[in-house]
């Protein structure tokens, strides 16, 4: 690989690193409700929702993860397939979370150079 | 031929090395700088809608069965996380909700929308609601 291409990659990586320092928009939000009815519900225990993007050999598959989609996946209690951006395959109904207490957002994933995964993660106590 | 001093040789070597580095790395290339800036902007310097929620609160976890919400007005608040903080956006939603509730006196914000603008501030809109006891039917 030529030096110019290497420096392009290095600069891009630096840009990404410098701007990707945080995904923790919510540290401990007491209540985030997906339903207008916020009357005390049935506790579901700790729940997690994530929105992820895979990168294979430098090619990003699908759109970048969003905090909004991570919340939607937490609400729908979507599995790994839906969290990877294929929600139309495994959409579940009837098991939806009405509201989340003590909601926290964060980032997750790994970078093995040839294969990388970047996620927004939402955790909290779910209620139906 | 004029004889160079040791300092002069060193200065020449330094200048040569710097030029060599700049040429080799091509770091001052405007195209590369533009690509780097663009990547940074597209990377995580996200601007736009962060979240829509039916209701949010930093003070209440839910309503009791004998409680209900009463709308008290519209909310449009902006919360700018401190630029000096190490992890600037940690808890930005917490801060935005707390500030909006404090200013409006709301217990819950319903139909809440959160946006992040170009300055990195979090803009929250919604309806302020106070908790009321349900009227009991005699």
CSV table of C-alpha atoms in Angstrom, one decimal:
chain,number,residue,atom,x,y,z
A,1,UNK,CA,0.0,0.0,0.0
A,2,UNK,CA,1.3,3.4,-0.8
A,3,UNK,CA,2.3,5.9,1.8
A,4,UNK,CA,-0.3,8.4,0.7
A,5,UNK,CA,-3.1,5.8,1.2
A,6,UNK,CA,-1.6,4.8,4.5
A,7,UNK,CA,-1.7,8.4,5.7
A,8,UNK,CA,-5.3,8.8,4.4
A,9,UNK,CA,-6.3,5.8,6.5
A,10,UNK,CA,-4.4,7.1,9.6
A,11,UNK,CA,-6.0,10.6,9.3
A,12,UNK,CA,-9.5,9.0,8.8
A,13,UNK,CA,-9.0,6.8,11.8
A,14,UNK,CA,-7.8,9.8,13.9
A,15,UNK,CA,-10.9,11.7,12.8
A,16,UNK,CA,-13.2,8.8,13.8
A,17,UNK,CA,-11.4,8.2,17.1
A,18,UNK,CA,-11.4,11.9,18.1
A,19,UNK,CA,-15.1,12.2,17.4
A,20,UNK,CA,-16.3,8.8,18.7
A,21,UNK,CA,-15.3,9.3,22.3
A,22,UNK,CA,-18.7,8.9,23.7
A,23,UNK,CA,-22.0,7.2,23.1
A,24,UNK,CA,-23.2,7.6,26.7
A,25,UNK,CA,-25.9,10.1,26.1
A,26,UNK,CA,-28.0,8.7,28.9
A,27,UNK,CA,-26.2,8.1,32.2
A,28,UNK,CA,-29.2,7.3,34.4
A,29,UNK,CA,-32.5,8.6,33.1
A,30,UNK,CA,-35.2,7.8,35.6
A,31,UNK,CA,-38.0,7.1,33.1
A,32,UNK,CA,-38.1,6.8,29.3
A,33,UNK,CA,-41.6,5.6,28.2
A,34,UNK,CA,-42.6,4.3,24.8
A,35,UNK,CA,-46.3,4.4,25.7
A,36,UNK,CA,-48.5,7.3,26.9
A,37,UNK,CA,-49.5,5.2,29.8
A,38,UNK,CA,-46.8,5.4,32.5
A,39,UNK,CA,-48.8,3.9,35.3
A,40,UNK,CA,-46.8,1.4,37.3
A,41,UNK,CA,-46.4,-1.8,35.3
A,42,UNK,CA,-45.2,-5.4,35.5
A,43,UNK,CA,-41.4,-5.5,36.1
A,44,UNK,CA,-39.5,-7.4,33.4
A,45,UNK,CA,-36.1,-7.1,35.1
A,46,UNK,CA,-32.9,-5.7,33.4
A,47,UNK,CA,-33.3,-5.3,29.7
A,48,UNK,CA,-30.9,-4.5,26.9
A,49,UNK,CA,-31.4,-3.2,23.4
A,50,UNK,CA,-28.7,-2.6,20.8
A,51,UNK,CA,-28.3,-1.3,17.3
A,52,UNK,CA,-25.1,-2.5,15.6
A,53,UNK,CA,-23.3,-2.1,12.3
A,54,UNK,CA,-20.8,-4.7,11.0
A,55,UNK,CA,-17.8,-3.8,8.9
A,56,UNK,CA,-16.3,-6.6,6.8
A,57,UNK,CA,-13.0,-5.9,5.0
A,58,UNK,CA,-13.6,-2.2,5.3
A,59,UNK,CA,-17.1,-2.3,3.9
A,60,UNK,CA,-19.8,-1.2,6.3
A,61,UNK,CA,-22.9,-3.2,6.0
A,62,UNK,CA,-26.0,-1.1,6.5
A,63,UNK,CA,-26.5,2.3,8.2
A,64,UNK,CA,-24.5,3.5,11.2
A,65,UNK,CA,-26.1,2.6,14.6
A,66,UNK,CA,-28.4,5.1,16.2
A,67,UNK,CA,-29.5,5.6,19.8
A,68,UNK,CA,-33.1,5.8,18.6
A,69,UNK,CA,-33.0,2.3,17.0
A,70,UNK,CA,-31.2,0.9,20.1
A,71,UNK,CA,-34.2,2.2,22.1
A,72,UNK,CA,-36.7,0.7,19.6
A,73,UNK,CA,-34.9,-2.6,19.8
A,74,UNK,CA,-35.0,-2.4,23.6
A,75,UNK,CA,-38.7,-1.7,23.5
A,76,UNK,CA,-39.4,-4.6,21.1
A,77,UNK,CA,-36.8,-6.8,22.9
A,78,UNK,CA,-35.4,-7.6,19.4
A,79,UNK,CA,-32.8,-10.4,19.0
A,80,UNK,CA,-29.3,-10.2,17.6
A,81,UNK,CA,-30.5,-10.4,14.0
A,82,UNK,CA,-32.8,-7.4,14.3
A,83,UNK,CA,-30.1,-5.5,16.2
A,84,UNK,CA,-27.7,-6.0,13.3
A,85,UNK,CA,-30.1,-4.0,11.1
A,86,UNK,CA,-32.3,-6.9,9.8
A,87,UNK,CA,-35.4,-6.1,11.9
A,88,UNK,CA,-37.8,-7.2,9.2
A,89,UNK,CA,-36.7,-10.8,9.7
A,90,UNK,CA,-37.3,-11.3,13.4
A,91,UNK,CA,-39.7,-8.6,14.5
A,92,UNK,CA,-41.5,-9.7,17.6
A,93,UNK,CA,-44.8,-8.4,18.9
A,94,UNK,CA,-46.8,-8.7,22.1
A,95,UNK,CA,-43.6,-8.7,24.3
A,96,UNK,CA,-43.0,-4.9,24.1
A,97,UNK,CA,-41.6,-2.9,26.9
A,98,UNK,CA,-43.9,0.0,28.0
A,99,UNK,CA,-41.2,2.0,29.8
A,100,UNK,CA,-37.6,1.8,31.1
A,101,UNK,CA,-36.3,3.0,34.4
A,102,UNK,CA,-32.7,3.9,35.1
A,103,UNK,CA,-31.9,4.0,31.4
A,104,UNK,CA,-28.3,4.1,30.4
A,105,UNK,CA,-26.8,4.2,26.9
A,106,UNK,CA,-23.3,3.1,25.9
A,107,UNK,CA,-21.2,1.7,23.1
A,108,UNK,CA,-20.0,-1.8,22.5
A,109,UNK,CA,-18.3,-3.8,19.8
A,110,UNK,CA,-14.9,-4.8,18.6
A,111,UNK,CA,-12.4,-4.1,15.8
A,112,UNK,CA,-10.4,-7.1,14.5
A,113,UNK,CA,-9.4,-5.0,11.4
A,114,UNK,CA,-10.9,-7.5,8.9
A,115,UNK,CA,-14.1,-7.6,10.9
A,116,UNK,CA,-15.5,-4.9,13.1
A,117,UNK,CA,-18.7,-4.4,15.0
A,118,UNK,CA,-20.0,-1.0,16.4
A,119,UNK,CA,-23.0,-0.8,18.6
A,120,UNK,CA,-25.2,1.6,20.6
A,121,UNK,CA,-26.4,-0.2,23.7
A,122,UNK,CA,-29.4,0.7,25.9
A,123,UNK,CA,-29.8,-0.9,29.3
A,124,UNK,CA,-32.3,-0.4,32.1
A,125,UNK,CA,-35.1,-1.9,34.1
A,126,UNK,CA,-38.0,-2.8,31.8
A,127,UNK,CA,-41.7,-2.6,32.6
A,128,UNK,CA,-44.7,-3.9,30.6
B,1,UNK,CA,35.1,25.0,-1.2
B,2,UNK,CA,33.7,26.6,1.9
B,3,UNK,CA,33.8,24.4,4.9
B,4,UNK,CA,30.6,23.9,6.9
B,5,UNK,CA,30.4,24.0,10.6
B,6,UNK,CA,29.0,21.1,12.6
B,7,UNK,CA,25.9,23.3,13.5
B,8,UNK,CA,25.3,24.2,9.9
B,9,UNK,CA,25.4,20.5,8.9
B,10,UNK,CA,22.9,19.7,11.7
B,11,UNK,CA,20.6,22.5,10.6
B,12,UNK,CA,20.7,21.2,7.0
B,13,UNK,CA,20.0,17.7,8.2
B,14,UNK,CA,17.0,18.8,10.3
B,15,UNK,CA,15.5,20.8,7.4
B,16,UNK,CA,16.1,17.8,5.1
B,17,UNK,CA,14.5,15.4,7.5
B,18,UNK,CA,11.4,17.6,7.9
B,19,UNK,CA,11.0,18.0,4.2
B,20,UNK,CA,11.4,14.3,3.8
B,21,UNK,CA,8.7,13.6,6.4
B,22,UNK,CA,6.2,16.1,4.9
B,23,UNK,CA,6.8,14.6,1.4
B,24,UNK,CA,6.8,11.0,2.6
B,25,UNK,CA,3.6,11.3,4.7
B,26,UNK,CA,2.0,13.9,2.5
B,27,UNK,CA,0.2,15.0,5.6
B,28,UNK,CA,-0.3,18.6,4.4
B,29,UNK,CA,-2.3,17.5,1.3
B,30,UNK,CA,-5.6,19.4,1.3
B,31,UNK,CA,-7.4,16.4,0.0
B,32,UNK,CA,-6.3,14.3,2.9
B,33,UNK,CA,-7.2,17.0,5.4
B,34,UNK,CA,-10.7,17.3,3.8
B,35,UNK,CA,-11.1,13.5,4.0
B,36,UNK,CA,-10.1,13.5,7.6
B,37,UNK,CA,-12.5,16.3,8.5
B,38,UNK,CA,-15.4,14.7,6.6
B,39,UNK,CA,-14.8,11.4,8.3
B,40,UNK,CA,-14.8,13.1,11.7
B,41,UNK,CA,-18.1,14.8,10.8
B,42,UNK,CA,-19.7,11.7,9.5
B,43,UNK,CA,-18.2,9.5,12.2
B,44,UNK,CA,-19.8,10.4,15.5
B,45,UNK,CA,-20.2,14.1,15.2
B,46,UNK,CA,-23.9,13.3,14.8
B,47,UNK,CA,-26.4,16.0,14.3
B,48,UNK,CA,-30.1,15.5,14.1
B,49,UNK,CA,-32.8,13.6,16.0
B,50,UNK,CA,-31.5,11.5,18.9
B,51,UNK,CA,-34.7,10.1,20.3
B,52,UNK,CA,-38.5,10.3,20.4
B,53,UNK,CA,-40.2,9.1,23.6
B,54,UNK,CA,-43.8,9.1,24.7
B,55,UNK,CA,-42.8,10.3,28.2
B,56,UNK,CA,-39.5,11.1,30.1
B,57,UNK,CA,-38.7,12.1,33.6
B,58,UNK,CA,-35.7,12.5,35.8
B,59,UNK,CA,-37.8,12.8,39.0
B,60,UNK,CA,-40.5,10.1,38.7
B,61,UNK,CA,-40.2,6.4,37.8
B,62,UNK,CA,-43.9,5.8,37.1
B,63,UNK,CA,-47.5,6.9,38.1
B,64,UNK,CA,-49.5,5.3,40.9
B,65,UNK,CA,-52.9,3.9,39.8
B,66,UNK,CA,-54.7,6.8,41.4
B,67,UNK,CA,-52.5,9.4,39.6
B,68,UNK,CA,-52.9,11.0,36.2
B,69,UNK,CA,-51.0,13.6,34.2
B,70,UNK,CA,-52.2,17.1,33.5
B,71,UNK,CA,-50.7,19.1,30.6
B,72,UNK,CA,-49.3,22.5,31.8
B,73,UNK,CA,-47.7,23.8,28.6
B,74,UNK,CA,-45.2,23.3,25.8
B,75,UNK,CA,-41.5,22.8,26.4
B,76,UNK,CA,-38.6,23.9,24.1
B,77,UNK,CA,-35.3,23.8,26.0
B,78,UNK,CA,-31.7,23.6,25.0
B,79,UNK,CA,-29.0,22.0,27.1
B,80,UNK,CA,-25.3,22.5,26.2
B,81,UNK,CA,-23.0,20.0,27.9
B,82,UNK,CA,-19.8,21.6,29.3
B,83,UNK,CA,-17.1,21.7,26.6
B,84,UNK,CA,-14.5,21.3,29.4
B,85,UNK,CA,-15.8,17.9,30.5
B,86,UNK,CA,-13.7,15.0,29.4
B,87,UNK,CA,-16.6,12.9,28.2
B,88,UNK,CA,-18.8,15.7,27.0
B,89,UNK,CA,-21.9,13.7,26.1
B,90,UNK,CA,-22.1,11.4,29.1
B,91,UNK,CA,-25.5,12.1,30.5
B,92,UNK,CA,-26.4,14.8,28.0
B,93,UNK,CA,-30.0,13.5,27.9
B,94,UNK,CA,-30.1,13.4,31.7
B,95,UNK,CA,-29.0,17.0,31.8
B,96,UNK,CA,-31.5,18.1,29.1
B,97,UNK,CA,-34.5,16.5,30.8
B,98,UNK,CA,-33.5,17.7,34.3
B,99,UNK,CA,-33.1,21.3,33.0
B,100,UNK,CA,-36.4,21.2,31.1
B,101,UNK,CA,-38.2,19.8,34.1
B,102,UNK,CA,-36.6,22.4,36.5
B,103,UNK,CA,-37.5,25.4,34.3
B,104,UNK,CA,-41.1,24.2,33.6
B,105,UNK,CA,-41.8,22.6,36.9
B,106,UNK,CA,-43.0,19.5,35.1
B,107,UNK,CA,-43.1,16.0,36.6
B,108,UNK,CA,-43.1,14.3,33.2
B,109,UNK,CA,-42.4,15.5,29.7
B,110,UNK,CA,-44.7,13.8,27.2
B,111,UNK,CA,-44.2,13.5,23.4
B,112,UNK,CA,-40.5,14.3,24.0
B,113,UNK,CA,-38.1,14.7,21.1
B,114,UNK,CA,-34.4,15.2,21.5
B,115,UNK,CA,-32.1,16.7,18.8
B,116,UNK,CA,-28.4,17.4,18.8
B,117,UNK,CA,-27.5,20.6,16.9
B,118,UNK,CA,-24.4,21.7,15.2
B,119,UNK,CA,-23.0,23.3,18.4
B,120,UNK,CA,-23.3,19.9,20.2
B,121,UNK,CA,-26.2,21.2,22.3
B,122,UNK,CA,-29.2,18.9,23.0
B,123,UNK,CA,-32.6,20.5,22.1
B,124,UNK,CA,-35.6,19.0,23.8
B,125,UNK,CA,-39.2,19.7,22.9
B,126,UNK,CA,-42.4,18.2,24.4
B,127,UNK,CA,-45.3,18.9,26.7
B,128,UNK,CA,-44.9,19.6,30.4
B,129,UNK,CA,-47.2,17.5,32.6
B,130,UNK,CA,-47.9,17.7,36.4
B,131,UNK,CA,-49.0,14.7,38.4
B,132,UNK,CA,-52.6,14.9,39.7
B,133,UNK,CA,-54.6,12.6,41.9
B,134,UNK,CA,-57.5,11.1,40.0
B,135,UNK,CA,-60.9,12.4,41.1
B,136,UNK,CA,-62.7,9.6,43.0
B,137,UNK,CA,-66.3,8.8,41.9
B,138,UNK,CA,-68.6,8.9,44.9
